[in-house]
Coordinates of C-alpha atoms in Angstrom, one line a residue:
Chain A
M1 CA 23.9 -9.2 -14.9
A2 CA 21.2 -11.0 -13.2
F3 CA 21.0 -12.6 -9.8
A4 CA 20.1 -16.4 -9.4
L5 CA 18.0 -17.7 -6.3
P6 CA 20.7 -19.3 -4.3
P7 CA 19.7 -22.8 -3.3
L8 CA 18.9 -23.4 0.2
P9 CA 21.6 -25.0 2.2
Y10 CA 19.7 -27.8 3.6
A11 CA 16.7 -29.6 2.9
Y12 CA 13.4 -27.8 3.5
D13 CA 12.5 -29.8 6.5
A14 CA 15.9 -29.4 8.2
L15 CA 14.7 -26.7 10.4
E16 CA 11.8 -28.6 11.8
P17 CA 10.4 -28.5 14.3
Y18 CA 11.5 -25.0 14.8
I19 CA 10.6 -23.6 11.6
D20 CA 8.3 -25.7 9.5
S21 CA 9.1 -27.1 6.0
T22 CA 6.1 -25.7 4.4
T23 CA 7.1 -22.2 5.5
M24 CA 10.6 -23.0 4.2
N25 CA 9.4 -24.0 1.0
I26 CA 7.2 -21.0 0.4
H27 CA 9.6 -18.5 2.1
H28 CA 12.5 -19.3 -0.3
T29 CA 10.6 -20.5 -3.4
K30 CA 8.0 -17.7 -3.3
H31 CA 9.0 -14.7 -1.4
H32 CA 13.0 -14.7 -1.5
N33 CA 12.5 -15.7 -5.5
T34 CA 10.2 -12.9 -6.1
Y35 CA 12.7 -10.5 -4.6
V36 CA 15.6 -11.7 -6.9
T37 CA 13.0 -11.5 -10.0
N38 CA 12.3 -8.0 -9.0
V39 CA 15.8 -6.9 -8.6
N40 CA 16.9 -8.2 -11.7
N41 CA 14.0 -6.4 -13.5
V42 CA 15.6 -3.1 -11.9
L43 CA 19.1 -4.1 -13.1
A44 CA 17.7 -4.6 -16.4
G45 CA 15.6 -1.5 -16.9
E46 CA 16.4 2.4 -17.3
N47 CA 19.0 3.5 -14.6
G48 CA 19.7 -0.3 -13.8
G49 CA 23.3 0.6 -15.3
A50 CA 24.0 2.5 -11.9
L51 CA 24.2 -1.1 -10.1
K52 CA 26.1 -3.1 -12.8
G53 CA 28.9 -5.3 -11.6
L54 CA 28.3 -4.1 -7.8
S55 CA 28.1 -7.2 -5.5
L56 CA 24.8 -7.9 -3.5
S57 CA 26.4 -6.5 -0.5
A58 CA 27.8 -3.4 -2.3
I59 CA 24.4 -2.6 -3.7
Q60 CA 23.0 -2.3 -0.1
K61 CA 25.5 0.4 0.6
E62 CA 24.5 2.3 -2.6
V63 CA 21.0 2.5 -2.1
V64 CA 21.0 5.9 -0.6
T65 CA 22.6 7.3 -3.4
L66 CA 20.6 6.0 -6.1
P67 CA 18.2 8.1 -8.4
D68 CA 14.4 8.3 -7.1
S69 CA 13.3 6.3 -10.1
I70 CA 14.8 3.1 -8.7
K71 CA 15.7 3.7 -5.3
T72 CA 12.7 2.2 -3.4
A73 CA 12.7 -0.8 -5.8
V74 CA 16.3 -1.7 -4.9
R75 CA 15.9 -1.1 -1.3
N76 CA 12.9 -3.2 -1.3
S77 CA 13.9 -6.1 -3.6
G78 CA 17.6 -5.9 -3.3
G79 CA 17.4 -5.8 0.5
G80 CA 14.9 -8.7 0.3
H81 CA 17.3 -10.5 -2.0
W82 CA 20.3 -9.8 0.5
N83 CA 18.4 -10.5 3.8
H84 CA 17.0 -13.7 2.7
S85 CA 20.3 -15.1 1.4
F86 CA 21.9 -13.9 4.7
F87 CA 19.2 -15.5 6.8
W88 CA 19.4 -19.0 5.2
S89 CA 23.2 -18.9 5.9
V90 CA 22.9 -18.1 9.6
M91 CA 20.6 -21.3 10.2
G92 CA 21.1 -25.0 10.1
K93 CA 20.1 -28.5 11.1
T94 CA 20.3 -29.5 14.7
G95 CA 23.4 -31.6 15.0
S96 CA 25.4 -29.9 12.3
I97 CA 25.5 -26.6 14.0
A98 CA 27.3 -25.0 16.9
E99 CA 24.5 -24.2 19.4
A100 CA 26.5 -21.7 21.6
P101 CA 29.2 -19.2 20.9
T102 CA 33.1 -19.9 21.8
G103 CA 36.1 -18.0 21.7
D104 CA 36.4 -14.3 20.6
L105 CA 32.6 -13.9 19.7
K106 CA 31.7 -15.5 23.1
S107 CA 34.0 -12.8 24.9
S108 CA 32.7 -10.0 22.9
I109 CA 29.3 -10.9 23.7
E110 CA 29.8 -11.2 27.5
S111 CA 31.5 -7.8 27.4
T112 CA 29.2 -6.2 25.5
F113 CA 26.0 -7.6 26.9
G114 CA 26.9 -9.2 30.1
S115 CA 26.0 -12.8 28.9
L116 CA 24.6 -14.8 26.0
D117 CA 21.4 -14.7 27.7
E118 CA 21.4 -11.0 28.0
M119 CA 22.0 -10.9 24.4
Q120 CA 19.4 -13.1 23.3
K121 CA 16.9 -11.2 25.7
K122 CA 18.0 -7.8 23.8
F123 CA 17.5 -9.4 20.6
N124 CA 14.2 -11.1 21.3
T125 CA 12.8 -7.7 22.6
A126 CA 13.9 -6.1 19.3
A127 CA 12.6 -8.8 17.3
A128 CA 9.1 -9.1 19.3
S129 CA 8.7 -5.1 19.1
R130 CA 9.3 -4.3 15.5
F131 CA 5.7 -3.4 14.5
G132 CA 4.7 -4.5 11.1
S133 CA 7.0 -6.2 8.8
G134 CA 11.0 -6.3 9.2
W135 CA 14.2 -7.8 10.8
A136 CA 16.3 -8.0 13.9
W137 CA 19.8 -8.0 13.5
L138 CA 23.1 -8.3 15.7
S139 CA 25.9 -6.5 14.0
V140 CA 29.1 -4.8 14.4
N141 CA 29.4 -0.7 14.2
A142 CA 32.2 1.3 12.9
D143 CA 34.0 1.2 16.2
G144 CA 34.1 -2.5 16.1
Q145 CA 31.2 -2.9 18.6
L146 CA 28.3 -5.3 18.8
F147 CA 24.9 -3.9 18.7
I148 CA 21.5 -5.2 18.6
S149 CA 18.8 -3.3 16.4
S150 CA 15.7 -3.9 14.2
T151 CA 14.9 -2.1 10.8
P152 CA 11.6 -2.0 9.0
N153 CA 10.5 -4.0 5.7
Q154 CA 13.3 -5.0 3.8
D155 CA 16.1 -2.6 5.1
N156 CA 19.3 -3.8 6.6
P157 CA 22.1 -2.2 8.7
L158 CA 24.3 -2.1 5.3
M159 CA 22.2 0.5 3.9
E160 CA 24.1 3.7 5.2
G161 CA 22.1 6.8 5.1
I162 CA 18.9 4.9 5.3
V163 CA 19.0 3.2 8.7
D164 CA 19.4 4.7 11.9
Q165 CA 22.0 2.5 13.2
P166 CA 24.3 1.4 10.4
G167 CA 26.7 -1.7 10.8
T168 CA 27.7 -5.2 9.3
P169 CA 25.3 -7.8 10.5
I170 CA 26.4 -11.1 12.0
L171 CA 23.1 -12.3 12.7
G172 CA 19.6 -11.5 11.4
L173 CA 15.9 -12.8 11.9
D174 CA 12.9 -12.4 9.6
V175 CA 9.9 -11.1 11.4
W176 CA 7.9 -10.6 8.7
E177 CA 4.5 -12.7 9.3
H178 CA 5.1 -15.0 6.2
A179 CA 8.4 -16.1 8.2
Y180 CA 6.2 -17.9 10.9
Y181 CA 2.5 -17.4 10.6
L182 CA 1.6 -20.7 9.2
K183 CA 3.0 -22.6 12.4
Y184 CA 2.7 -19.6 14.9
Q185 CA 0.1 -17.3 13.9
N186 CA 0.4 -14.2 16.0
R187 CA 2.7 -16.1 18.5
R188 CA 6.0 -14.0 17.3
P189 CA 7.9 -14.4 20.7
E190 CA 7.5 -18.4 20.4
Y191 CA 8.8 -18.2 16.8
I192 CA 11.6 -16.3 18.2
A193 CA 12.4 -18.4 20.9
S194 CA 12.2 -21.8 18.9
W195 CA 14.5 -20.0 16.2
W196 CA 17.5 -19.8 18.4
K197 CA 17.8 -23.4 18.3
T198 CA 18.4 -23.2 14.5
V199 CA 21.3 -20.7 14.8
D200 CA 25.0 -21.9 13.8
F201 CA 27.3 -20.0 15.9
D202 CA 30.1 -21.1 14.0
V203 CA 28.8 -18.9 11.1
I204 CA 28.1 -16.2 13.4
A205 CA 31.7 -16.6 14.5
K206 CA 33.0 -16.3 11.1
N207 CA 30.6 -13.3 10.2
Y208 CA 32.0 -11.6 13.4
S209 CA 35.6 -11.9 12.5
A210 CA 35.0 -10.8 9.0
A211 CA 32.8 -7.8 10.3
K212 CA 36.0 -7.0 12.7
S213 CA 38.2 -6.6 9.7
G214 CA 36.2 -4.5 7.9
G215 CA 34.7 -7.1 5.8
L216 CA 31.2 -8.7 4.9
P217 CA 29.4 -11.9 6.0
A218 CA 30.0 -14.5 3.4
F219 CA 27.4 -16.4 1.8
D220 CA 26.1 -17.3 -1.7
T221 CA 25.0 -15.0 -4.2
P222 CA 25.1 -16.7 -7.5
L223 CA 24.4 -15.0 -10.8
V224 CA 22.6 -16.4 -13.8
Chain B
M1 CA -12.5 32.7 8.3
T2 CA -12.0 30.5 11.1
T3 CA -8.7 30.2 12.8
A4 CA -7.1 27.8 15.2
A5 CA -6.7 30.5 17.7
A6 CA -10.5 30.7 17.9
F7 CA -10.5 27.1 19.3
V8 CA -8.0 27.4 22.2
I9 CA -10.4 26.9 25.1
A10 CA -9.3 27.7 28.6
P11 CA -10.4 25.3 31.0
P12 CA -11.9 26.7 34.5
A13 CA -9.2 27.5 37.0
A14 CA -10.9 25.0 39.5
T15 CA -10.5 22.0 37.1
R16 CA -7.1 23.2 35.6
G17 CA -4.8 20.3 36.8
V18 CA -2.0 22.8 37.9
G19 CA 0.3 20.7 40.5
H20 CA -1.9 17.8 40.0
P21 CA 0.0 14.7 38.2
R22 CA -3.3 14.4 35.9
T23 CA -5.9 16.6 34.7
R24 CA -9.2 15.1 34.6
W25 CA -11.2 15.8 31.7
R26 CA -14.1 14.5 29.7
L27 CA -13.2 14.9 25.9
A28 CA -16.7 15.5 24.9
T29 CA -17.4 14.4 21.7
A30 CA -21.0 14.3 22.0
A31 CA -21.7 16.4 18.9
A32 CA -19.4 14.5 17.0
A33 CA -20.2 11.0 18.4
A34 CA -23.9 11.9 17.5
R35 CA -23.1 12.4 13.8
R36 CA -21.3 9.1 13.6
P37 CA -23.2 6.5 15.6
A38 CA -22.2 3.5 13.7
A39 CA -19.0 4.5 12.4
C40 CA -17.0 2.3 14.7
G41 CA -19.3 -0.6 15.7
P42 CA -21.1 -0.7 18.9
P43 CA -20.5 2.2 21.3
V44 CA -18.4 1.2 24.1
R45 CA -18.7 3.5 26.9
A46 CA -21.0 6.8 26.2
A47 CA -19.1 9.7 27.3
H48 CA -21.1 11.8 30.0
P49 CA -20.1 15.5 29.0
T50 CA -20.4 18.4 31.3
P51 CA -21.9 21.5 29.9
R52 CA -18.1 22.6 29.9
A53 CA -17.0 19.5 28.3
A54 CA -20.2 19.6 26.0
A55 CA -19.0 23.3 24.7
V56 CA -15.3 21.9 24.1
G57 CA -16.8 19.2 21.8
A58 CA -19.3 21.3 20.0
A59 CA -16.5 23.8 19.2
A60 CA -14.2 21.0 18.2
A61 CA -17.0 19.5 15.8
A62 CA -17.6 22.7 14.5
A63 CA -14.0 23.4 13.7
A64 CA -14.1 19.9 12.0
S65 CA -16.8 21.1 9.8
A66 CA -15.8 24.9 9.3
D67 CA -15.8 26.2 6.0
D68 CA -13.1 28.7 5.0
G69 CA -15.3 31.6 4.1
G70 CA -15.1 30.9 0.3
S71 CA -11.9 32.9 0.3
G72 CA -10.4 31.5 -2.5
G73 CA -10.0 28.8 -5.3
G74 CA -10.3 25.2 -4.5
A75 CA -6.6 24.5 -3.9
R76 CA -6.3 27.1 -1.3
R77 CA -9.5 26.1 0.2
T78 CA -8.4 22.8 0.8
H79 CA -5.2 23.7 2.3
S80 CA -7.0 26.2 4.6
R81 CA -9.6 23.2 5.6
R82 CA -6.7 20.8 6.4
V83 CA -5.0 23.3 8.4
V84 CA -8.4 24.0 10.3
L85 CA -8.9 20.3 10.7
A86 CA -5.6 19.6 12.4
S87 CA -5.5 22.7 14.5
A88 CA -9.2 21.8 15.7
A89 CA -8.1 18.3 16.5
A90 CA -5.0 19.4 18.1
A91 CA -6.9 22.1 20.1
A92 CA -9.6 19.8 20.9
V93 CA -7.4 17.2 22.6
A94 CA -5.3 20.0 24.3
A95 CA -8.3 21.7 25.7
A96 CA -9.6 18.6 27.2
L97 CA -6.3 18.0 28.9
G98 CA -6.2 21.5 30.2
G99 CA -3.7 22.9 27.8
V100 CA -0.9 20.7 29.6
T101 CA 0.6 17.5 27.8
A102 CA -0.7 14.3 29.1
A103 CA 1.5 13.2 32.3
P104 CA 2.6 9.7 32.3
R105 CA 1.1 7.7 35.4
P106 CA 3.7 7.2 38.3
A107 CA 5.1 3.5 37.8
A108 CA 3.5 2.2 40.8
A109 CA 0.0 3.3 39.8
A110 CA 0.9 2.1 36.0
A111 CA 1.8 -1.3 37.6
A112 CA -1.2 -1.6 39.7
A113 CA -3.2 -1.0 36.8
A114 CA -1.5 -3.8 34.9
A115 CA -4.1 -5.1 32.8
P116 CA -7.1 -2.5 32.4
T117 CA -10.2 -4.0 30.5
G118 CA -11.3 -0.5 29.4
P119 CA -12.3 2.0 28.3
F120 CA -12.2 0.1 24.8
V121 CA -14.0 -3.1 24.2
L122 CA -13.3 -5.8 21.8
P123 CA -16.1 -5.5 19.3
P124 CA -17.5 -9.0 18.3
L125 CA -17.6 -10.1 15.0
P126 CA -20.8 -9.3 13.4
Y127 CA -21.1 -12.8 11.8
A128 CA -19.8 -16.3 12.5
A129 CA -16.3 -16.8 11.9
D130 CA -17.1 -19.0 8.9
A131 CA -19.4 -16.6 7.4
L132 CA -17.1 -15.0 5.0
E133 CA -15.9 -18.4 3.7
P134 CA -14.6 -19.0 1.1
A135 CA -13.1 -15.7 0.7
I136 CA -11.7 -15.6 4.0
D137 CA -11.4 -18.8 6.0
A138 CA -12.5 -19.2 9.5
A139 CA -9.3 -19.7 11.0
T140 CA -7.9 -16.4 9.9
M141 CA -11.1 -14.8 11.1
T142 CA -10.8 -16.4 14.3
V143 CA -6.9 -15.6 14.8
H144 CA -7.4 -12.2 13.5
H145 CA -10.4 -11.1 15.6
D146 CA -9.6 -13.2 19.0
K147 CA -5.8 -12.7 18.9
H148 CA -4.7 -9.7 16.9
F149 CA -7.6 -7.4 17.3
A150 CA -8.0 -8.3 21.0
A151 CA -4.1 -7.8 21.3
Y152 CA -4.5 -4.1 19.8
T153 CA -7.4 -3.5 22.0
A154 CA -5.8 -4.6 25.3
K155 CA -2.7 -2.8 24.4
L156 CA -4.6 0.3 23.6
N157 CA -6.0 0.3 27.0
A158 CA -2.6 0.0 28.5
A159 CA -1.1 3.0 26.6
L160 CA -3.9 5.1 27.3
A161 CA -3.4 4.2 31.0
A162 CA 0.3 4.9 30.6
A163 CA -0.5 8.3 29.0
G164 CA -3.1 9.4 31.9
L165 CA -5.7 9.5 29.2
A166 CA -7.9 6.4 30.1
D167 CA -10.5 9.0 31.5
V168 CA -10.3 11.3 28.6
V169 CA -10.2 9.1 25.6
T170 CA -13.3 6.9 26.1
N171 CA -15.1 6.6 22.9
D172 CA -14.3 6.1 19.3
A173 CA -14.7 9.8 18.3
S174 CA -12.2 10.7 20.9
L175 CA -9.6 8.3 20.0
R176 CA -10.0 9.2 16.3
L177 CA -8.9 12.9 17.4
L178 CA -6.2 11.4 19.4
L179 CA -5.1 9.4 16.6
G180 CA -5.0 12.6 14.3
N181 CA -2.7 14.2 17.0
V182 CA -0.2 11.3 17.9
G183 CA 0.0 10.1 14.3
A184 CA 1.1 13.4 12.4
A185 CA 2.5 16.1 14.8
G186 CA 3.1 13.4 17.5
G187 CA 5.5 11.7 15.2
K188 CA 7.4 14.8 14.9
G189 CA 7.6 15.3 18.6
G190 CA 4.7 17.2 19.1
G191 CA 1.2 16.4 20.2
V192 CA -0.4 15.7 23.4
V193 CA 1.4 12.4 24.5
A194 CA 5.1 13.6 25.5
D195 CA 6.6 10.0 25.9
P196 CA 7.6 8.6 22.5
A197 CA 7.1 4.9 23.6
V198 CA 3.6 5.5 24.7
R199 CA 2.9 7.7 21.9
A200 CA 3.8 4.8 19.5
A201 CA 1.9 2.6 21.5
I202 CA -1.3 4.6 20.9
R203 CA -0.6 5.2 17.3
N204 CA 0.0 1.5 16.9
N205 CA -2.8 0.0 19.0
G206 CA -5.3 2.9 18.8
G207 CA -4.7 2.7 14.7
G208 CA -5.1 -1.2 15.2
Y209 CA -8.1 -0.9 17.0
V210 CA -10.1 1.6 14.7
N211 CA -8.8 -0.1 11.6
H212 CA -9.9 -3.5 12.6
T213 CA -13.2 -2.2 13.8
L214 CA -13.9 -0.5 10.4
F215 CA -12.7 -3.6 8.7
F216 CA -14.9 -6.3 10.2
S217 CA -17.8 -4.1 9.9
T218 CA -17.6 -3.4 6.2
M219 CA -17.7 -7.2 5.5
T220 CA -20.6 -9.4 5.0
P221 CA -21.3 -13.0 3.9
A222 CA -21.2 -13.1 0.0
A223 CA -24.8 -13.8 -0.3
K224 CA -25.9 -10.9 1.6
A225 CA -23.6 -8.3 -0.3
A226 CA -24.9 -6.1 -2.7
P227 CA -23.3 -3.7 -5.0
P228 CA -23.3 0.0 -4.0
L229 CA -26.5 2.0 -3.8
V230 CA -27.0 5.3 -5.6
V231 CA -25.3 7.9 -3.7
L232 CA -22.2 6.1 -3.3
S233 CA -22.1 5.0 -6.8
E234 CA -22.4 8.5 -8.0
A235 CA -19.4 9.4 -5.8
I236 CA -17.3 6.9 -7.1
D237 CA -18.1 7.4 -10.6
G238 CA -17.2 11.2 -9.8
G239 CA -13.8 10.1 -8.2
F240 CA -12.8 7.5 -10.5
G241 CA -15.1 7.3 -13.6
S242 CA -16.6 4.1 -13.1
F243 CA -16.8 1.1 -10.1
D244 CA -14.4 -0.8 -12.3
K245 CA -12.0 1.9 -12.5
M246 CA -12.3 2.5 -8.6
R247 CA -11.5 -1.3 -8.1
A248 CA -8.9 -1.4 -10.3
A249 CA -7.2 1.1 -8.5
F250 CA -7.9 -0.1 -5.3
T251 CA -6.6 -3.7 -6.2
S252 CA -3.6 -2.3 -7.7
A253 CA -2.8 -0.3 -4.4
A254 CA -3.4 -3.5 -2.3
T255 CA -1.1 -5.9 -4.3
G256 CA 1.5 -3.1 -4.6
L257 CA 1.8 -2.1 -1.0
F258 CA 5.1 -3.1 0.4
G259 CA 5.1 -4.6 3.8
S260 CA 2.3 -4.4 6.3
G261 CA -0.5 -1.8 5.9
W262 CA -4.1 -0.9 4.7
V263 CA -5.7 0.1 1.5
W264 CA -8.5 2.6 1.8
L265 CA -11.3 4.1 0.1
V266 CA -11.5 7.6 1.6
V267 CA -13.9 10.5 1.4
D268 CA -11.8 13.7 1.4
T269 CA -13.8 16.0 3.5
A270 CA -11.3 18.7 3.2
G271 CA -11.4 18.2 -0.6
G272 CA -14.6 18.8 -2.0
N273 CA -15.8 15.3 -0.6
R274 CA -14.1 13.5 -3.5
V275 CA -13.7 9.6 -3.2
R276 CA -10.2 8.4 -3.4
V277 CA -7.8 5.6 -2.7
T278 CA -5.1 6.0 -0.5
T279 CA -2.9 3.7 1.8
T280 CA -1.1 3.6 5.2
A281 CA 1.6 1.6 6.7
N282 CA 1.5 -0.6 9.5
Q283 CA -1.6 0.6 11.6
D284 CA -1.6 4.2 10.8
V285 CA -5.0 6.0 10.0
P286 CA -5.4 7.9 7.0
W287 CA -6.5 11.2 8.6
A288 CA -3.1 11.3 10.8
A289 CA -1.0 12.4 7.6
T290 CA -4.1 14.1 5.6
P291 CA -6.6 15.7 7.7
G292 CA -10.0 15.4 6.5
L293 CA -9.6 12.1 4.8
V294 CA -12.4 9.8 6.3
P295 CA -12.3 6.0 5.5
V296 CA -15.2 4.3 4.4
L297 CA -13.9 1.0 3.3
G298 CA -10.5 -0.7 4.3
L299 CA -8.7 -3.7 3.3
D300 CA -6.0 -5.1 5.8
V301 CA -3.0 -6.4 3.8
W302 CA -0.9 -7.3 6.7
E303 CA 0.2 -11.0 6.0
H304 CA -2.0 -12.4 9.0
A305 CA -5.2 -11.2 7.2
Y306 CA -4.5 -13.9 4.7
Y307 CA -1.4 -16.0 4.8
L308 CA -2.9 -19.3 6.3
K309 CA -5.2 -19.5 3.3
Y310 CA -3.4 -17.8 0.8
K311 CA 0.3 -17.9 1.7
N312 CA 2.2 -15.3 -0.7
K313 CA -0.9 -14.9 -3.2
R314 CA -2.0 -11.6 -2.2
P315 CA -3.8 -10.9 -5.2
D316 CA -6.0 -13.7 -4.9
Y317 CA -6.8 -12.8 -1.5
V318 CA -7.7 -9.0 -2.6
E319 CA -9.8 -10.6 -5.5
A320 CA -11.9 -12.7 -3.3
W321 CA -12.3 -10.1 -0.6
W322 CA -14.3 -7.8 -3.3
S323 CA -17.1 -10.5 -2.9
V324 CA -17.6 -9.7 0.8
V325 CA -17.6 -6.0 1.0
D326 CA -20.7 -4.7 2.7
W327 CA -21.5 -1.9 0.5
A328 CA -24.6 -0.9 2.5
A329 CA -22.1 -0.3 5.3
V330 CA -19.8 1.4 3.2
E331 CA -22.4 3.7 2.1
R332 CA -23.6 4.6 5.6
R333 CA -20.2 5.5 6.4
Y334 CA -20.1 7.6 3.2
E335 CA -23.3 9.4 4.1
E336 CA -22.0 9.9 7.8
A337 CA -18.6 11.5 6.5
I338 CA -20.4 13.9 4.3
A339 CA -23.0 14.8 6.7
S340 CA -20.3 15.6 9.3
A341 CA -18.4 17.9 6.5
A342 CA -21.4 19.7 5.6

C-alpha cells in the first residue's frame, strides 16, 4: 500500500494574490511530495505492517500507539501528508468559494465565539503566536464544541495522546515559514490575514457537519 | 566536593525586597563576563557590580567551574558537574533576585514601558549584507538580521521588563544564566520567572537573541575563511576522528532536523571538554537541557535562514554555509569555553 500525492484541486496560481503561485508549486510538488515519499517509506519498511490498510485519517489517530521505531516518522511524515492534503481542500479561487459561513456553521461560530470576527481574531492569534513551525486549527471536540488550537511541526488534533487538545479539524492553516516566506518573509500576520480570502466556507461547513456526527473531513487521499 | 547549598547567598536585609513589588539587584557576572569578552558580540551594557554583587558573580563563576573533587569515575564526575552547573545557575539567578521569584510588573507600569529599547541592543552585522554571497544571499541576510533578529531583541527586552528583570539581566553572561534557568527547570514550572507566558517569551526571544548573535559572528566572507587552527583541530579530531567526520555528523544533523531549530558544535565543559554535535528545537539553547554545553559554532536551519535562495533545498544551504564559517572565531569561542571551565 502506498499513498500518491493528491493533485492540487485548482491551478497553482488560483490563490493569487493571497498565496503566490511559486509558493503553491514548491509547497505541493516539493514539501508535500516529500511527506508522501517518506510516509510510504515507513509503510514499506519494518514495522510498517501496523499501518497497512488504514486510511490516512485513521493513521493520525494511531500515531500514539506505534512502536518507537516508526512513531516519529509517521507523526512527522504521515502528519505532513494529512495536513497538506487537508489544507489544499479548505482553500479555493475567489469567485468559486463561499466567502463567509452560513447556516449551522455560522450559528455555532457565533454562539461559541460571539461573531465570525471574534473567531478569526482568536484563530489569527493562535496562528501568529505558534513559535517555530506548526499549524493553527479550528476543530470540533468530543463534546461537539468548536475550539481553536495550534500544534507544533506536523502534529494535528486527530493525534490523540499526542496533542494537548484533540478533536476533528474543520479548518487549518500552515504557518511553517515555507508556506509564506517567498511572498511575506517575516510578515506572518499579513499572510494570515490574506489567507482568509482563500477559505471556502462551504467546505468548512461540510467538515463541520461531518465532525458533528462523529465523522472526518473529506478530501482526496489517493493511493498509488 | 562543592554542593548547591554552598551557593545560596542571602542578600543583605536592607536590600531584600520584602514587601516591594521588585527587588533590585545587579546580577553581577563580572567574573564570567571577563572570561568571555567576545562570546556574544559587542558588549551592550556593562554591569556595574557592587561589592556584594561581585561576590555573587564570583561565586556563580566559581560554581560553574567547580570540580567534584575527583570523587569518582568519568560518568559520575560528569553527572555531578552538570548538577553543580545547573544548581549554580539557578542559585546565582535566585540570589540576585533576593531569593524571590521575579514579580511581574503591574499592568500600568508595563504599558508605560511599552517598547523598551534596552537592555539588549541589536548587534550590527559584522560585514556587509552581501558579504556572504553566494552562500547566503543579501536579501536573506538583510531580512534575517533587520527583521527576525531585531524582533527577538525587541521582544526579549519587553519580556525582561514584564518579568521585572530588565535591571537585573543586562548583559550576555546574565542572559545565558537566565536562559539556563527558564529553558530547563523553567519549562517544568520551576525557575525564577513565575508567569509561564513571560517565561516562554524569555526562552524564545532570549534564545533567539543569543543564537543569532553567535550565528552572525561565526561567519565571514568566504575569501577570509580559513580552516581550523591547531587547538580546535585537535579537539575536533579527538571528538570525531577527523574534521570530515565532524562535518558529516553536523551536516547530517542539519538536514535531518525536523521543523525549526539549530545545529551546534558544542564543548561539553561538564564532559571533559569533548567537542560534540547537538541540536535544539526552535530557539532553545544547548545548555538549557544539558548544563555545561557551550556552543562554539551554530547553524540556523529555520526556513527563514535559507528559503529565499534555496527554497526546500536545505542540504544545498548547509553545504554552501560551510564555505563561510569563520573558524578563527569558532576557535576563540572554544578557547574561552575551556578556559572558563578550567
